[in-house]
PDB file of C-alpha atoms and ligand atoms in Angstrom:
ATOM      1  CA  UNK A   1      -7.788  -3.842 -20.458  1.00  0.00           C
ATOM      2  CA  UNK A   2     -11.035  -2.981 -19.022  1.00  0.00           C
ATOM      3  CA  UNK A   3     -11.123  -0.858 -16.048  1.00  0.00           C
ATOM      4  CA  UNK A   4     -12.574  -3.041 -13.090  1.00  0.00           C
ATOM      5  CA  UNK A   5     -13.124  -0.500 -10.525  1.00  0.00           C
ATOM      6  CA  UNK A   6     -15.960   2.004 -11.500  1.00  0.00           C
ATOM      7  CA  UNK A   7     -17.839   3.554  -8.327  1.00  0.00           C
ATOM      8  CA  UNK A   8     -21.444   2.344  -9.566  1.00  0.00           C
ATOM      9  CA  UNK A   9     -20.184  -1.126 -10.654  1.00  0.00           C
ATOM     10  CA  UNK A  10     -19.715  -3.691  -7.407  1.00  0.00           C
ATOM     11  CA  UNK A  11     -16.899  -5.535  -7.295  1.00  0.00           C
ATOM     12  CA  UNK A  12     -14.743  -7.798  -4.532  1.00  0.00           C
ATOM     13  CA  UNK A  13     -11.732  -6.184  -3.170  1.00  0.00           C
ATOM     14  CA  UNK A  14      -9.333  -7.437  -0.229  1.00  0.00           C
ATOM     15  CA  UNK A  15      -7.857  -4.711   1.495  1.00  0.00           C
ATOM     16  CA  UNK A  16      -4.766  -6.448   3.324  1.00  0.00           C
ATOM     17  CA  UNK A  17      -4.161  -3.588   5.936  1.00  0.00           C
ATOM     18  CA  UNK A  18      -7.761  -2.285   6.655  1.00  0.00           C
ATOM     19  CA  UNK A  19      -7.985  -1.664  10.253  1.00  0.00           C
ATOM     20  CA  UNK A  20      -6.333   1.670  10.421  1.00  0.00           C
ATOM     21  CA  UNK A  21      -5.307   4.921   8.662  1.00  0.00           C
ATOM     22  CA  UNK A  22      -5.556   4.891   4.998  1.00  0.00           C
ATOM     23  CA  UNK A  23      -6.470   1.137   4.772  1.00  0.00           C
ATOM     24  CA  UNK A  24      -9.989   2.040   6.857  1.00  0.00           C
ATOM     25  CA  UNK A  25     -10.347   4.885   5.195  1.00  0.00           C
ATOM     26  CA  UNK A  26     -10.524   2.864   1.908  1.00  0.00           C
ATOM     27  CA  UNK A  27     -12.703   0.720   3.693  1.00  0.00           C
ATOM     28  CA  UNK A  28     -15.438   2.965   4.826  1.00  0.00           C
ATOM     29  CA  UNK A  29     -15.304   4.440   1.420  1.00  0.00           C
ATOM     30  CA  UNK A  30     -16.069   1.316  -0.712  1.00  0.00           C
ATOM     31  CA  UNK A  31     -18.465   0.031   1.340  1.00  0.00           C
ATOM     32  CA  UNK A  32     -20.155   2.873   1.056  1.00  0.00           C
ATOM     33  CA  UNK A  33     -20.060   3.313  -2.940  1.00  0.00           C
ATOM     34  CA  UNK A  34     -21.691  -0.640  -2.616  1.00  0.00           C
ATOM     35  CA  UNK A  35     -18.685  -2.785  -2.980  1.00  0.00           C
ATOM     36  CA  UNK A  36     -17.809  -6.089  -1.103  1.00  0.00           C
ATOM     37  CA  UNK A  37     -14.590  -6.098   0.776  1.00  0.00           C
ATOM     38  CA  UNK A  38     -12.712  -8.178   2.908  1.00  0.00           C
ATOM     39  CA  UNK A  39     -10.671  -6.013   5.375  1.00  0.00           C
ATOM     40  CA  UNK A  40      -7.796  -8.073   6.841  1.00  0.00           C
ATOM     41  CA  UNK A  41      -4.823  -7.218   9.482  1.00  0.00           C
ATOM     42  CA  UNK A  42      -3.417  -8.788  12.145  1.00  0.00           C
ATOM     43  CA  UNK A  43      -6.548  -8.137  14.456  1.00  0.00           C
ATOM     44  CA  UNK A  44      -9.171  -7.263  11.876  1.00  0.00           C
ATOM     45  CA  UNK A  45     -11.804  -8.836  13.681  1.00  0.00           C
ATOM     46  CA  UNK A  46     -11.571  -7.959  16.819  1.00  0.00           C
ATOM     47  CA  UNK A  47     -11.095  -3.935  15.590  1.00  0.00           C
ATOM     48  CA  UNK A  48     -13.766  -2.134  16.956  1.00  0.00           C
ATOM     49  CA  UNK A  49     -13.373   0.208  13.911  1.00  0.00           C
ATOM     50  CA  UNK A  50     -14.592  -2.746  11.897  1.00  0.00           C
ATOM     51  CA  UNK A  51     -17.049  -4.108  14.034  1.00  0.00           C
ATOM     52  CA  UNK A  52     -19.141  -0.684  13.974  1.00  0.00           C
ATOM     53  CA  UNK A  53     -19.415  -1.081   9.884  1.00  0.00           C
ATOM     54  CA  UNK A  54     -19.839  -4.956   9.721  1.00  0.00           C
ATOM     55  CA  UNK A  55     -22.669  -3.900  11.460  1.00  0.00           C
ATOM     56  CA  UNK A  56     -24.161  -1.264   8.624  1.00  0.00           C
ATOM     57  CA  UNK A  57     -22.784  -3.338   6.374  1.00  0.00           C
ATOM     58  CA  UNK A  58     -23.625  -6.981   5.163  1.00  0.00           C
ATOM     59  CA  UNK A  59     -20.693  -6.909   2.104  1.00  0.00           C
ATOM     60  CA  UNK A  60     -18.077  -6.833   5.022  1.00  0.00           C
ATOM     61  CA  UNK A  61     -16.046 -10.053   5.730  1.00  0.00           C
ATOM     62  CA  UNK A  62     -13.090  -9.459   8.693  1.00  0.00           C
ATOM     63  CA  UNK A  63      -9.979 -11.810   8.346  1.00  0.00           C
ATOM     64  CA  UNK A  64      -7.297 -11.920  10.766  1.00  0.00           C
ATOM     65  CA  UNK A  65      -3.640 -12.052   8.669  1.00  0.00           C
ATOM     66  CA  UNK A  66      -0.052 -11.568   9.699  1.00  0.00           C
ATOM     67  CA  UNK A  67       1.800 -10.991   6.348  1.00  0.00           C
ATOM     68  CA  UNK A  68       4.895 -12.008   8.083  1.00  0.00           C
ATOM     69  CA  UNK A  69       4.172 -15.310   8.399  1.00  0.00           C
ATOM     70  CA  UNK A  70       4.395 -17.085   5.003  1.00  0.00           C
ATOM     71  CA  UNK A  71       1.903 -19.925   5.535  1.00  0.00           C
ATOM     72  CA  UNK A  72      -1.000 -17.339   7.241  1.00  0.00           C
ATOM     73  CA  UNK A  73      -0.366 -15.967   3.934  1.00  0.00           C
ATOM     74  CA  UNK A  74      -1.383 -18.935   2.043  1.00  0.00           C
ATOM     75  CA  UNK A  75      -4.258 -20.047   4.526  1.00  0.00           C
ATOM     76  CA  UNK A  76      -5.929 -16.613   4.362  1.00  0.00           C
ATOM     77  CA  UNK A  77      -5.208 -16.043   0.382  1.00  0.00           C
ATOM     78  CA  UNK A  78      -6.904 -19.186   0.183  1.00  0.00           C
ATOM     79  CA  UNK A  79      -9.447 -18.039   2.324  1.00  0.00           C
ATOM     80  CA  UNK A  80     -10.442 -15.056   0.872  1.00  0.00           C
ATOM     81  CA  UNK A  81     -10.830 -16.648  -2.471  1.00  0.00           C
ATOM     82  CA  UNK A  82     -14.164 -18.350  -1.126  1.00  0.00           C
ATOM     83  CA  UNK A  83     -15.197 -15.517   0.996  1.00  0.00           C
ATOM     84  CA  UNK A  84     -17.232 -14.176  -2.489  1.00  0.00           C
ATOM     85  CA  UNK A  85     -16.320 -16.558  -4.569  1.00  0.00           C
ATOM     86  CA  UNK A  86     -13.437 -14.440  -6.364  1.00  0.00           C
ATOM     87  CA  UNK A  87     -11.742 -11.191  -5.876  1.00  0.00           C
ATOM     88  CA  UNK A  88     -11.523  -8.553  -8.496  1.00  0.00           C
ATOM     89  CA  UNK A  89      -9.204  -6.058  -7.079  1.00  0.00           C
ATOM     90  CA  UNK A  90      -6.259  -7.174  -4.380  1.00  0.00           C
ATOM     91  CA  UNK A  91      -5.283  -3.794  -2.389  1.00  0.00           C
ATOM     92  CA  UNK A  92      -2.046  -4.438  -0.301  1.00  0.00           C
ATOM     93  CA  UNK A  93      -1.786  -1.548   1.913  1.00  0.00           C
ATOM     94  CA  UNK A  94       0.421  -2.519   5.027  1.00  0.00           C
ATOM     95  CA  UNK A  95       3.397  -0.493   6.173  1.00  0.00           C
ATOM     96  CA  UNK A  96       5.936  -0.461   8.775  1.00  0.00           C
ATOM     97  CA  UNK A  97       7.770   2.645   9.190  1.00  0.00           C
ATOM     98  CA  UNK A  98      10.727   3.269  12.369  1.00  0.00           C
ATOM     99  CA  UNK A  99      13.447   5.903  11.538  1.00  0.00           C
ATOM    100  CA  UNK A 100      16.795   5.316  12.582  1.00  0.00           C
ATOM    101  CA  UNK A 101      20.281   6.507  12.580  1.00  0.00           C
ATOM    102  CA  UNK A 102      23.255   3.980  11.463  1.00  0.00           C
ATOM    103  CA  UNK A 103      24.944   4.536  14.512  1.00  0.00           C
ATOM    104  CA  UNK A 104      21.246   3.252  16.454  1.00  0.00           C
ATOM    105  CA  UNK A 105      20.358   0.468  13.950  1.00  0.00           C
ATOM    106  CA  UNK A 106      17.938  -1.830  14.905  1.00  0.00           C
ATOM    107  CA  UNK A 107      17.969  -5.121  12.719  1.00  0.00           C
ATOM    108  CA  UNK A 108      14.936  -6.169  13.977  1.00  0.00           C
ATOM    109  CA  UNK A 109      13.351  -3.059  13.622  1.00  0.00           C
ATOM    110  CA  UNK A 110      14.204  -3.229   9.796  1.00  0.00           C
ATOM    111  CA  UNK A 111      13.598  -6.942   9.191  1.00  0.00           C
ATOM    112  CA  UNK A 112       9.808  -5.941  10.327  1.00  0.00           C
ATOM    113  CA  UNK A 113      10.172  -2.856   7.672  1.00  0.00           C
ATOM    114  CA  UNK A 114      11.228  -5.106   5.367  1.00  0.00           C
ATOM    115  CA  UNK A 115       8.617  -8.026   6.105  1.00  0.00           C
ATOM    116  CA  UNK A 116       5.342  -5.795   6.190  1.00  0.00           C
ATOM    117  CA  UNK A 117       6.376  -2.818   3.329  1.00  0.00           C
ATOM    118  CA  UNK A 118       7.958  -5.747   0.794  1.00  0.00           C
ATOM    119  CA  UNK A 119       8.222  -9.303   1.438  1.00  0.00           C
ATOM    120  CA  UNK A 120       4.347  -9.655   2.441  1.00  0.00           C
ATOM    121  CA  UNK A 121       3.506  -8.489  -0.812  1.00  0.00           C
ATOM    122  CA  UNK A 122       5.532 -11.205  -2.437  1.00  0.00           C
ATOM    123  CA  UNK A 123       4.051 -13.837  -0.158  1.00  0.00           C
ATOM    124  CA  UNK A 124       0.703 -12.769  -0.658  1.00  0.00           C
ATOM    125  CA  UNK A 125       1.572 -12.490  -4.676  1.00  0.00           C
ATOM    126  CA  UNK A 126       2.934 -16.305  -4.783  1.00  0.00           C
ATOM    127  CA  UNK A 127      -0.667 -17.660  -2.854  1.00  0.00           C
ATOM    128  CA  UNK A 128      -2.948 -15.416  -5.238  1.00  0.00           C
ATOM    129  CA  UNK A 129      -1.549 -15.065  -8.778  1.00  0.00           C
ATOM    130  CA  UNK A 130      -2.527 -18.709  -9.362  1.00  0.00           C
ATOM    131  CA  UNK A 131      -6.347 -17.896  -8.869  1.00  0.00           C
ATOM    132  CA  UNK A 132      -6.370 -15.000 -10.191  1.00  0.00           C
ATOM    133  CA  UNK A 133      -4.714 -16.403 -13.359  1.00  0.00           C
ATOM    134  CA  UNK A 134      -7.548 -19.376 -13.126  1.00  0.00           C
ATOM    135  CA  UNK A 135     -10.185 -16.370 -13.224  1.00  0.00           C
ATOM    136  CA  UNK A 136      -8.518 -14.672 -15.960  1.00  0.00           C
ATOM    137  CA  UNK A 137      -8.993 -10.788 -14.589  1.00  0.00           C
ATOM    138  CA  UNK A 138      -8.438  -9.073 -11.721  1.00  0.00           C
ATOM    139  CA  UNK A 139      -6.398  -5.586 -10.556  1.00  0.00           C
ATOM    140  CA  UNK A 140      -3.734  -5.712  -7.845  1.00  0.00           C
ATOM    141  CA  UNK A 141      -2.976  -2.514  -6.223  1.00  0.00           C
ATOM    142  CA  UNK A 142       0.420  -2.164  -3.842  1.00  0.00           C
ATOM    143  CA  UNK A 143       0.766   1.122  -2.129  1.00  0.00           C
ATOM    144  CA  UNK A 144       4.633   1.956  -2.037  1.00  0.00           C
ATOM    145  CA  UNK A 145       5.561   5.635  -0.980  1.00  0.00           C
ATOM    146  CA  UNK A 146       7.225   8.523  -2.576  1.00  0.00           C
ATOM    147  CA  UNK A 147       9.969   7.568  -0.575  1.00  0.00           C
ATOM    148  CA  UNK A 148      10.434   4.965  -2.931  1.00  0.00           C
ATOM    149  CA  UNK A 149      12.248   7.681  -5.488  1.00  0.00           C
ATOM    150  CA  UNK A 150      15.220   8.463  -3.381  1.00  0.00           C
ATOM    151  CA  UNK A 151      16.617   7.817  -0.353  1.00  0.00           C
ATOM    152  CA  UNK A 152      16.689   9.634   2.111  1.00  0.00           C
ATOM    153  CA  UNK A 153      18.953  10.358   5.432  1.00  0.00           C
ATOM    154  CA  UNK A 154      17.090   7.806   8.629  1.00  0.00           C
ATOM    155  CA  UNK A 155      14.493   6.922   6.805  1.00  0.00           C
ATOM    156  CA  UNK A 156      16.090   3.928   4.634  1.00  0.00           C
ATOM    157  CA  UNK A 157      14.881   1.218   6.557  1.00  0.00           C
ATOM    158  CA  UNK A 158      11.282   2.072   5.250  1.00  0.00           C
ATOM    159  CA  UNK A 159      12.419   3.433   2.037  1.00  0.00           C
ATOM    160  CA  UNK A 160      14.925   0.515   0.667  1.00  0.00           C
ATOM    161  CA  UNK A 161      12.279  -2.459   0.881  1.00  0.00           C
ATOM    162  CA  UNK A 162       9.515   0.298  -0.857  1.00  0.00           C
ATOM    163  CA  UNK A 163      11.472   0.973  -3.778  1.00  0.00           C
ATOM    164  CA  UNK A 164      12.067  -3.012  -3.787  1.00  0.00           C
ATOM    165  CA  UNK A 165       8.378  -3.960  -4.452  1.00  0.00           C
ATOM    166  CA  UNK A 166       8.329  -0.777  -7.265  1.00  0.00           C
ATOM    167  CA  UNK A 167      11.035  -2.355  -9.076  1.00  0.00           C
ATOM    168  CA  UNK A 168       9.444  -5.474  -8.493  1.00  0.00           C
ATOM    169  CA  UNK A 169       6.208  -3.963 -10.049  1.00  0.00           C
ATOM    170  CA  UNK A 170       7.485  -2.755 -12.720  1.00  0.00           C
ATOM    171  CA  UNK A 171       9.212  -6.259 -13.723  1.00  0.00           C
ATOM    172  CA  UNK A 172       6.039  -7.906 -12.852  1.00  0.00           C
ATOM    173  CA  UNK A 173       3.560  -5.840 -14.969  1.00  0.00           C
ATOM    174  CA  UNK A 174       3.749  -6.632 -18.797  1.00  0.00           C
ATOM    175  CA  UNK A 175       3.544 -10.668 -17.732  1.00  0.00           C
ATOM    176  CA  UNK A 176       0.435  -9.668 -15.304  1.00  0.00           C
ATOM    177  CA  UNK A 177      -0.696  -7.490 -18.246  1.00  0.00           C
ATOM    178  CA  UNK A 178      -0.495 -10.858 -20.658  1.00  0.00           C
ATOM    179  CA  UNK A 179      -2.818 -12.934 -17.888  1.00  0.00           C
ATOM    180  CA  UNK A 180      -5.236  -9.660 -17.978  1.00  0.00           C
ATOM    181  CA  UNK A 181      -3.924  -8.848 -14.337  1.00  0.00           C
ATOM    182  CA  UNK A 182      -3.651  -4.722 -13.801  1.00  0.00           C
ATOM    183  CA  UNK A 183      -1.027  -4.306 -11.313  1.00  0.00           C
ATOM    184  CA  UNK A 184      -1.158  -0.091  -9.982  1.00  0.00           C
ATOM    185  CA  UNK A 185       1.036   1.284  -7.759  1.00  0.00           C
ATOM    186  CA  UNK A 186       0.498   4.248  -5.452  1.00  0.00           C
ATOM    187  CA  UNK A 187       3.700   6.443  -4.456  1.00  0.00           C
ATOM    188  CA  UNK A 188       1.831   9.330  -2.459  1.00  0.00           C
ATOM    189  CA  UNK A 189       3.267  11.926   0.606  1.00  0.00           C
ATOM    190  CA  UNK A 190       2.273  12.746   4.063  1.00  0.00           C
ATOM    191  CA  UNK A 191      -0.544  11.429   5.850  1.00  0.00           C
ATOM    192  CA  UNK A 192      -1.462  11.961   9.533  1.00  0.00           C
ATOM    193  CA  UNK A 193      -1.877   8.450  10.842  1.00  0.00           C
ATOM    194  CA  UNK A 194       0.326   6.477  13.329  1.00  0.00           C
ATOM    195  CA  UNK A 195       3.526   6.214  11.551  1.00  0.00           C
ATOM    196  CA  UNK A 196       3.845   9.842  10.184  1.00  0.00           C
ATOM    197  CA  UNK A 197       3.390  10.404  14.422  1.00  0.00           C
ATOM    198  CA  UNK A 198       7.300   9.315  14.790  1.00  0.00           C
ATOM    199  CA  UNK A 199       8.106  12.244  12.880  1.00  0.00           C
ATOM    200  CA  UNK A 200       9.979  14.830  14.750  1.00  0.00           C
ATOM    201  CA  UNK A 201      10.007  17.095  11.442  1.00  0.00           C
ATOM    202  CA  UNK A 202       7.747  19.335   9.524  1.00  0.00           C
ATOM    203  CA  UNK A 203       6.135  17.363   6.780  1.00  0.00           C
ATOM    204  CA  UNK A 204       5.228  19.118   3.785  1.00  0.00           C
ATOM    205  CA  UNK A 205       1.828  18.436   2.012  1.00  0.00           C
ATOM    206  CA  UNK A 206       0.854  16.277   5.133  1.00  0.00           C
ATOM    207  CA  UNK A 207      -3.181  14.881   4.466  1.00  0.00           C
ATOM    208  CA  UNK A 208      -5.373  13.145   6.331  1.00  0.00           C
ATOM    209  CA  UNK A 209      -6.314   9.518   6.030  1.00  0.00           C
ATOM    210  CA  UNK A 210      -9.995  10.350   4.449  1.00  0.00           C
ATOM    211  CA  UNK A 211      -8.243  13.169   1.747  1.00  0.00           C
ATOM    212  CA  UNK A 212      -5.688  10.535   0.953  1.00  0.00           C
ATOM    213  CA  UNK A 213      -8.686   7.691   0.576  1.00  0.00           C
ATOM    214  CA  UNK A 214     -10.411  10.160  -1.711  1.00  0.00           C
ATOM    215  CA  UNK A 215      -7.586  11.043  -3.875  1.00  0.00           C
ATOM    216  CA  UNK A 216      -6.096   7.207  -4.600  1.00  0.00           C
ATOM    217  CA  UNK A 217      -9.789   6.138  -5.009  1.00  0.00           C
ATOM    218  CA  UNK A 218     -10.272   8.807  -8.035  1.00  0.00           C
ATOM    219  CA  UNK A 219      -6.514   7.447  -8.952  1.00  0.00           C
ATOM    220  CA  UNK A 220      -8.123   4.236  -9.207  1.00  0.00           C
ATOM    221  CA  UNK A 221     -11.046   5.036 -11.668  1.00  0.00           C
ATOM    222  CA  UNK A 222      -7.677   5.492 -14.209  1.00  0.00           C
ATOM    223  CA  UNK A 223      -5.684   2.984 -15.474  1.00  0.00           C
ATOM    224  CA  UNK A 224      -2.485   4.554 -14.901  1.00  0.00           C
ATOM    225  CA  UNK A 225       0.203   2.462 -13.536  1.00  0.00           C
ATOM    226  CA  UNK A 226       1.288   4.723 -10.809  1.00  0.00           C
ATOM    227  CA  UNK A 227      -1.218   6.815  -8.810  1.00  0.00           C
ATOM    228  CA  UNK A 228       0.584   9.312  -6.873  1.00  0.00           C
ATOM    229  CA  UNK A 229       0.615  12.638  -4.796  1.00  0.00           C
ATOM    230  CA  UNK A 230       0.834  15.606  -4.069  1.00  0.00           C
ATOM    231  CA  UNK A 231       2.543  17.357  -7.062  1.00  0.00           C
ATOM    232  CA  UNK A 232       5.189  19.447  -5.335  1.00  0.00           C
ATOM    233  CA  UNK A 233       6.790  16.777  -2.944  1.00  0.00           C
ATOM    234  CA  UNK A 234       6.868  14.174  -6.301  1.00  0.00           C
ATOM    235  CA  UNK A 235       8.676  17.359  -7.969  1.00  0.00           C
ATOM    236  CA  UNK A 236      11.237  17.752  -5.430  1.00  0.00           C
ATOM    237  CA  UNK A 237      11.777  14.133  -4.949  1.00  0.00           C
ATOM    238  CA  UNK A 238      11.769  12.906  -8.767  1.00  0.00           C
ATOM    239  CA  UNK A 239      14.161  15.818  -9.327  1.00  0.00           C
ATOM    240  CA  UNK A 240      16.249  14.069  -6.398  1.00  0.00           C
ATOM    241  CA  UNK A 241      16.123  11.185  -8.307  1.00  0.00           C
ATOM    242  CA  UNK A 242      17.261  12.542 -11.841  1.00  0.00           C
ATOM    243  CA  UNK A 243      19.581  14.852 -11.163  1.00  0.00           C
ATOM    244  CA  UNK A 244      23.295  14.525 -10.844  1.00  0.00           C
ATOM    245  CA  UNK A 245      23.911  12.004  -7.894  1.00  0.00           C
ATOM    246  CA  UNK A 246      26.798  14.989  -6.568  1.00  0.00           C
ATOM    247  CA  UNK A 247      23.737  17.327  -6.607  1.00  0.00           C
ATOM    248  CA  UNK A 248      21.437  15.285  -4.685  1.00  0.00           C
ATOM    249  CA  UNK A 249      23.499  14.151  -2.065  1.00  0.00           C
ATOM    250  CA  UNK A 250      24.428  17.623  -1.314  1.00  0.00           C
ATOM    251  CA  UNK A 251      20.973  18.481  -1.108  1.00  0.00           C
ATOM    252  CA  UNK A 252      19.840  15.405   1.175  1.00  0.00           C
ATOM    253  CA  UNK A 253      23.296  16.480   3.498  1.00  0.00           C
ATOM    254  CA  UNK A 254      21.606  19.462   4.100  1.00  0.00           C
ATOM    255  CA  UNK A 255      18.477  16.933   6.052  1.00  0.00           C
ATOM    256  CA  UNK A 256      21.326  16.010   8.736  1.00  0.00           C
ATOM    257  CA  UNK A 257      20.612  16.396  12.534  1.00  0.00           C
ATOM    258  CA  UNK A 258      23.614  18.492  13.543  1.00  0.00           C
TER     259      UNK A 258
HETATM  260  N1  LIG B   1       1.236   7.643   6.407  1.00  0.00           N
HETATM  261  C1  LIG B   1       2.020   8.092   5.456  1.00  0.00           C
HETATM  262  O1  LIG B   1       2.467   9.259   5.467  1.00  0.00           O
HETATM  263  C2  LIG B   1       2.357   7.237   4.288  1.00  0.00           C
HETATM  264  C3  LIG B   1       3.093   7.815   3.231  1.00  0.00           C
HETATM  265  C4  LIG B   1       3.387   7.037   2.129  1.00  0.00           C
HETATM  266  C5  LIG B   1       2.991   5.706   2.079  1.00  0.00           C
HETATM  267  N2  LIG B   1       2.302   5.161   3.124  1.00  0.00           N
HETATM  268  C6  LIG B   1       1.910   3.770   3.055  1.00  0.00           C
HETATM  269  O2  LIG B   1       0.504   3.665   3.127  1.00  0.00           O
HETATM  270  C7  LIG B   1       0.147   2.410   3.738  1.00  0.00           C
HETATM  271  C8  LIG B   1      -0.814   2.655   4.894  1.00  0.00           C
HETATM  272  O3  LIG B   1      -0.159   3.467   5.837  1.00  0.00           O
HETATM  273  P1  LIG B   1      -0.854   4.110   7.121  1.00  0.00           P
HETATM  274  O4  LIG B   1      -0.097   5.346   7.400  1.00  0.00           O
HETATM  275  O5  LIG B   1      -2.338   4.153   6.949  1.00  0.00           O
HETATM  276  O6  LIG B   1      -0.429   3.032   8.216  1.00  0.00           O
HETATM  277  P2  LIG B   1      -1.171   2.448   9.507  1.00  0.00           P
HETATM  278  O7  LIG B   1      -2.174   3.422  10.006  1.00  0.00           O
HETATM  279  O8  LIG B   1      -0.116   1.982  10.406  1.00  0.00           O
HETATM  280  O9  LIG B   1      -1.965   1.180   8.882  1.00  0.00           O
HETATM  281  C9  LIG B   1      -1.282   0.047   8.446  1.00  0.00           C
HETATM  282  C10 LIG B   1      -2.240  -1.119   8.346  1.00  0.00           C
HETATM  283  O10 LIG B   1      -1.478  -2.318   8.106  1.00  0.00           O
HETATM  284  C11 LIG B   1      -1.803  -3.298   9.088  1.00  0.00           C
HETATM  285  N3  LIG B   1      -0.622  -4.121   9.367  1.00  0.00           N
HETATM  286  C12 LIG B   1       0.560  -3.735   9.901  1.00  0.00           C
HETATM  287  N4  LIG B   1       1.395  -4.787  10.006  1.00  0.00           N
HETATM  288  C13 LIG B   1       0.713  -5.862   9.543  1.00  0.00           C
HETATM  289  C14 LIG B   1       1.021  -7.228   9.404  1.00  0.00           C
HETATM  290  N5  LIG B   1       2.214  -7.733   9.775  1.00  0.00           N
HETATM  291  N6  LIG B   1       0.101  -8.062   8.854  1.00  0.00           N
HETATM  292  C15 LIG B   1      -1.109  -7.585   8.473  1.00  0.00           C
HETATM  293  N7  LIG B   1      -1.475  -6.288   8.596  1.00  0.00           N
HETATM  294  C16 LIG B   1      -0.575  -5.447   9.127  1.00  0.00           C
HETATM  295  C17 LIG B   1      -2.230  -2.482  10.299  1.00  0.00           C
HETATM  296  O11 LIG B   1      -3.053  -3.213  11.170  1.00  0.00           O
HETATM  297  P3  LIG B   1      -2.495  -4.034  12.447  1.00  0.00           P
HETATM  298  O12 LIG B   1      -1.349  -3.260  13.036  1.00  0.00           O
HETATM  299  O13 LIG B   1      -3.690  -4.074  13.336  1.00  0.00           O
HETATM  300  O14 LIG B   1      -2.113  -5.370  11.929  1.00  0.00           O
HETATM  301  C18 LIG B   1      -3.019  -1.371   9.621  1.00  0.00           C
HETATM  302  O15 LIG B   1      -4.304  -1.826   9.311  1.00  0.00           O
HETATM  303  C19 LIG B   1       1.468   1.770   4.169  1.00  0.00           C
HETATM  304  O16 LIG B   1       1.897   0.859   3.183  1.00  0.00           O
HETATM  305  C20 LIG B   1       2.418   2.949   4.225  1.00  0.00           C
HETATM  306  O17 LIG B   1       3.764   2.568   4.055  1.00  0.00           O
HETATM  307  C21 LIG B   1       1.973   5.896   4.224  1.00  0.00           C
END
């Protein structure tokens, strides 16, 4: 399959979570290599972020979207289709994130977890694969987490519904592959933006929002299905992941608030 996204070679992407952290990052970073891009979020355009570059750049098209709400989905999928007349690369990049202990669990807090970081995705996936299918190409990118590989203690709420939409990736990717669809995942660490703030803990490998833009857009001149970083926290965690469940679980103990 041809590689879509090459720095020199313009091309349509929507980035559905653009109007903070990583997602503007992103942003600021294609529109500078000459791409178009439609930035969407709830309040995309009214985000004064946004509003500075539409004004440097013409190839920037602001879309207001609540990926919990199923028919917004639709609407805007639909939408953004006509914005450019196509999209070649679909980036879904929203996260919720809200630790919590069992005995303080907070079903709202984790349907919200579970709308934005997995069941957005899907919505957004049912309104778009039939176009892209109709255009015959096109690259979807989903950012999970590392988190995804194991589970660990408070953080489930965010973790369950990320490893959800990697196993749905994976199940989704040969038929994509068949309809010349490239579906990448990114399952990267620490990054300093406003949900790593809630951490009360020492996060190792933490980045900032433009070093983690520059690394998953050099992940994204590869065709790999997973882009993902940094090396020693994937280590640790796919080591979590493979090693004897008795092991691991007396390892993750050990992450306990006494
Ligand atoms: N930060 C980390 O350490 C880290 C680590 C691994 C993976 N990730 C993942 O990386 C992605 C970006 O994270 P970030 O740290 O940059 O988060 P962030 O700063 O909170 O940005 C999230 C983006 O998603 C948008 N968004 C949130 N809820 C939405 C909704 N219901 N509908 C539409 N847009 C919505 C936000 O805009 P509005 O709130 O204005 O709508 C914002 O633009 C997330 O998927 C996150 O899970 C982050």
């Amino acid at each position: 399959m041809k590689n879509l996204y090459k720095r020199v070679n313009p091309v349509t992407i929507w980035m559905v979570g653009a109007s903070q952290g990583i997602g503007l990052e992103l942003t600021k970073r294609w529109l500078e290599q000459g791409h178009r891009v439609i930035a969407s979020a709830r309040q995309a355009e009214s985000s004064s972020e946004l509003a500075v570059l539409s004004k440097r750049y013409a190839n920037l098209k602001c879309l207001n979207l609540d990926v919990t709400d199923e028919q917004d989905c639709q609407q805007k999928a639909n939408q953004a289709w006509l914005l450019f007349s196509g999209i070649d690369i679909w980036f879904y990049n929203v996260g919720a994130y809200q630790p919590m202990t069992i005995a303080q669990w907070c079903t709202e807090d984790f349907v919200k977890m579970n709308q934005a970081n997995y069941l957005g995705a899907v919505s957004l996936m049912v309104a778009l694969q039939p176009m892209f299918a109709k255009q015959g190409s096109g690259r979807w990118i989903w950012n999970a987490s590392l988190a995804s590989y194991f589970g660990l203690p408070y953080g489930g709420g965010y973790s369950a519904p990320k490893a959800a939409l990697v196993n749905l990736a994976e199940s989704l990717q040969p038929e994509l592959a068949q309809q010349n669809v490239q579906l990448q995942i990114i399952n990267h660490g620490f990054v300093k933006t406003r949900l790593t703030a809630k951490n009360d803990f020492s996060m190792p490998g933490l980045v900032e929002p433009a070093q983690a833009a520059a690394l998953i857009d050099q992940g994204m001149q590869r065709q790999n299905f997973e882009i993902r970083f940094p090396f020693k926290l994937r280590i640790f965690l796919s080591a979590l992941k493979t090693m004897p469940y008795s092991w691991a679980l007396a390892i993750t103990r050990r992450m306990l608030k006494s």
